[in-house]
Short mmCIF file of C-alpha atoms in Angstrom, two decimals:
data_model
loop_
_atom_site.label_atom_id
_atom_site.label_comp_id
_atom_site.label_asym_id
_atom_site.label_seq_id
_atom_site.Cartn_x
_atom_site.Cartn_y
_atom_site.Cartn_z
CA UNK A 101 0.00 0.00 0.00
CA UNK A 102 1.34 3.40 -0.96
CA UNK A 103 2.09 5.88 1.86
CA UNK A 104 1.06 8.82 -0.35
CA UNK A 105 -2.52 7.47 -0.30
CA UNK A 106 -2.64 7.00 3.49
CA UNK A 107 -3.94 8.87 6.50
CA UNK A 108 -2.58 7.56 9.80
CA UNK A 109 -4.14 8.35 13.17
CA UNK A 110 -2.81 7.26 16.54
CA UNK A 111 -3.70 7.77 20.18
CA UNK A 112 -2.64 6.39 23.53
CA UNK A 113 -5.71 5.21 25.43
CA UNK A 114 -5.57 4.73 29.21
CA UNK A 115 -7.40 1.41 29.05
CA UNK A 116 -6.32 -2.15 28.27
CA UNK A 117 -6.55 -3.36 24.67
CA UNK A 118 -9.33 -5.80 25.66
CA UNK A 119 -11.55 -2.89 26.73
CA UNK A 120 -10.80 -0.88 23.56
CA UNK A 121 -11.52 -4.03 21.54
CA UNK A 122 -14.90 -4.38 23.23
CA UNK A 123 -15.74 -0.76 22.33
CA UNK A 124 -15.00 -1.61 18.66
CA UNK A 125 -16.82 -4.95 18.54
CA UNK A 126 -19.89 -4.55 20.78
CA UNK A 127 -22.76 -3.27 18.60
CA UNK A 128 -24.24 -1.31 21.51
CA UNK A 129 -20.93 0.48 22.13
CA UNK A 130 -19.52 1.32 18.68
CA UNK A 131 -22.62 3.30 17.76
CA UNK A 132 -22.11 5.55 20.81
CA UNK A 133 -18.57 6.70 20.04
CA UNK A 134 -17.98 6.28 16.32
CA UNK A 135 -17.77 9.54 14.39
CA UNK A 136 -16.44 13.03 15.05
CA UNK A 137 -17.65 15.30 17.83
CA UNK A 138 -21.31 16.20 17.37
CA UNK A 139 -21.98 13.41 14.83
CA UNK A 140 -24.24 10.44 15.50
CA UNK A 141 -24.74 7.03 13.89
CA UNK A 142 -28.04 5.54 12.79
CA UNK A 143 -27.49 1.83 12.20
CA UNK A 144 -29.26 0.02 9.36
CA UNK A 145 -27.45 -3.32 9.80
CA UNK A 146 -24.64 -4.43 12.10
CA UNK A 147 -22.64 -7.67 12.13
CA UNK A 148 -19.19 -7.06 13.61
CA UNK A 149 -17.34 -10.21 12.57
CA UNK A 150 -15.23 -11.40 9.64
CA UNK A 151 -17.50 -11.38 6.59
CA UNK A 152 -20.00 -9.11 8.36
CA UNK A 153 -20.75 -5.50 7.75
CA UNK A 154 -21.98 -2.39 9.50
CA UNK A 155 -24.26 -0.21 7.39
CA UNK A 156 -25.14 3.12 8.96
CA UNK A 157 -25.83 6.77 8.33
CA UNK A 158 -23.51 9.22 10.03
CA UNK A 159 -25.47 12.37 10.79
CA UNK A 160 -23.58 15.66 11.05
CA UNK A 161 -24.55 18.36 13.55
CA UNK A 162 -26.22 20.31 10.71
CA UNK A 163 -28.34 17.26 9.77
CA UNK A 164 -26.30 16.24 6.71
CA UNK A 165 -26.44 12.46 6.30
CA UNK A 166 -23.42 10.46 5.14
CA UNK A 167 -24.10 6.82 4.19
CA UNK A 168 -21.41 4.42 5.42
CA UNK A 169 -20.57 0.75 5.09
CA UNK A 170 -17.78 -1.13 6.82
CA UNK A 171 -17.10 -4.66 5.53
CA UNK A 172 -14.95 -6.65 7.97
CA UNK A 173 -12.10 -8.77 6.61
CA UNK A 174 -9.91 -9.38 9.70
CA UNK A 175 -10.88 -9.45 13.38
CA UNK A 176 -8.00 -10.55 15.65
CA UNK A 177 -9.24 -10.14 19.24
CA UNK A 178 -7.69 -7.24 21.12
CA UNK A 179 -5.08 -6.62 18.42
CA UNK A 180 -6.26 -5.98 14.82
CA UNK A 181 -9.31 -5.05 12.73
CA UNK A 182 -9.27 -4.65 8.95
CA UNK A 183 -12.24 -3.41 6.99
CA UNK A 184 -13.25 -1.78 3.73
CA UNK A 185 -15.11 1.51 4.14
CA UNK A 186 -17.34 3.12 1.53
CA UNK A 187 -20.51 5.16 1.05
CA UNK A 188 -22.73 2.03 1.16
CA UNK A 189 -22.50 1.35 -2.57
CA UNK A 190 -20.07 -0.28 -4.97
CA UNK A 191 -19.70 2.68 -7.37
CA UNK A 192 -16.38 3.83 -5.88
CA UNK A 193 -13.35 1.87 -4.72
CA UNK A 194 -13.40 1.47 -0.93
CA UNK A 195 -10.98 2.88 1.62
CA UNK A 196 -8.97 0.11 3.32
CA UNK A 197 -8.70 0.59 7.07
CA UNK A 198 -6.34 -1.24 9.43
CA UNK A 199 -6.77 -0.70 13.16
CA UNK A 200 -4.12 -2.06 15.51
CA UNK A 201 -4.10 -2.16 19.30
CA UNK A 202 -0.76 -2.52 21.11
CA UNK A 203 -0.15 -2.60 24.84
CA UNK A 204 1.70 0.48 26.03
CA UNK A 205 2.18 0.79 29.77
CA UNK A 206 -1.14 0.21 31.53
CA UNK A 207 -3.06 1.24 28.40
CA UNK A 208 -2.86 0.66 24.69
CA UNK A 209 -1.91 2.56 21.59
CA UNK A 210 -4.46 2.52 18.82
CA UNK A 211 -3.21 3.15 15.29
CA UNK A 212 -5.62 3.49 12.40
CA UNK A 213 -4.25 3.55 8.87
CA UNK A 214 -6.66 4.45 6.09
CA UNK A 215 -5.47 3.75 2.55
CA UNK A 216 -7.49 5.62 -0.03
CA UNK A 217 -7.80 4.44 -3.64
CA UNK A 218 -5.88 7.39 -5.13
CA UNK A 219 -3.62 10.24 -4.05
CA UNK A 220 -6.32 12.67 -5.22
CA UNK A 221 -8.93 11.06 -2.92
CA UNK A 222 -6.45 11.16 -0.03
CA UNK A 223 -5.74 14.84 -0.67
CA UNK A 224 -9.47 15.56 -0.90
CA UNK A 225 -10.06 13.77 2.43
CA UNK A 226 -7.29 15.71 4.16
CA UNK A 227 -8.66 18.89 2.55
CA UNK A 228 -12.01 18.50 4.30
CA UNK A 229 -10.33 17.57 7.58
CA UNK A 230 -10.60 13.77 7.68
CA UNK A 231 -7.45 13.60 9.80
CA UNK A 232 -8.76 16.07 12.41
CA UNK A 233 -12.22 14.48 12.40
CA UNK A 234 -10.62 11.06 12.78
CA UNK A 235 -8.70 12.22 15.84
CA UNK A 236 -11.99 13.51 17.30
CA UNK A 237 -13.43 10.03 16.75
CA UNK A 238 -10.49 8.41 18.56
CA UNK A 239 -10.98 10.89 21.43
CA UNK A 240 -14.60 9.72 21.77
CA UNK A 241 -13.40 6.10 21.74
CA UNK A 242 -10.82 6.90 24.42
CA UNK A 243 -13.44 8.58 26.63
CA UNK A 244 -15.68 5.52 26.41
CA UNK A 245 -12.88 2.99 26.96
CA UNK A 246 -11.36 4.91 29.86
CA UNK A 247 -14.75 5.05 31.61
CA UNK A 248 -15.16 1.24 31.43
CA UNK A 249 -13.97 -1.24 34.04
#
């Protein structure tokens, strides 16, 4: 995968990888934190396992609706998730996302690498703030994971 097509996000979360994993793979939890600050998710279908998919609308604070689909290819408990992300249709090539969880001190470091189909699509995503919005999403994940036992 070409680095010039990638957006990489990382954050240290003060919670064990098993807790962060649960936040990613429990259907009742992922819908609470996924998306930037002020956004919400309205699930149409959710099956968080290899071969499954999560179809949802992400709703912006201004009411704009963004259709989403995550199709799960790899689910390695408490360590790795790989999925293809798109706008809930097959018209465009998907974004490939790899999420890794690694123990770091008493918590874990989450790293999310998104590989877009072209450099132009990557530049467009950075242009509208996908990197900043992605970090907001990881902050919401951290808040949820750090509040869990």
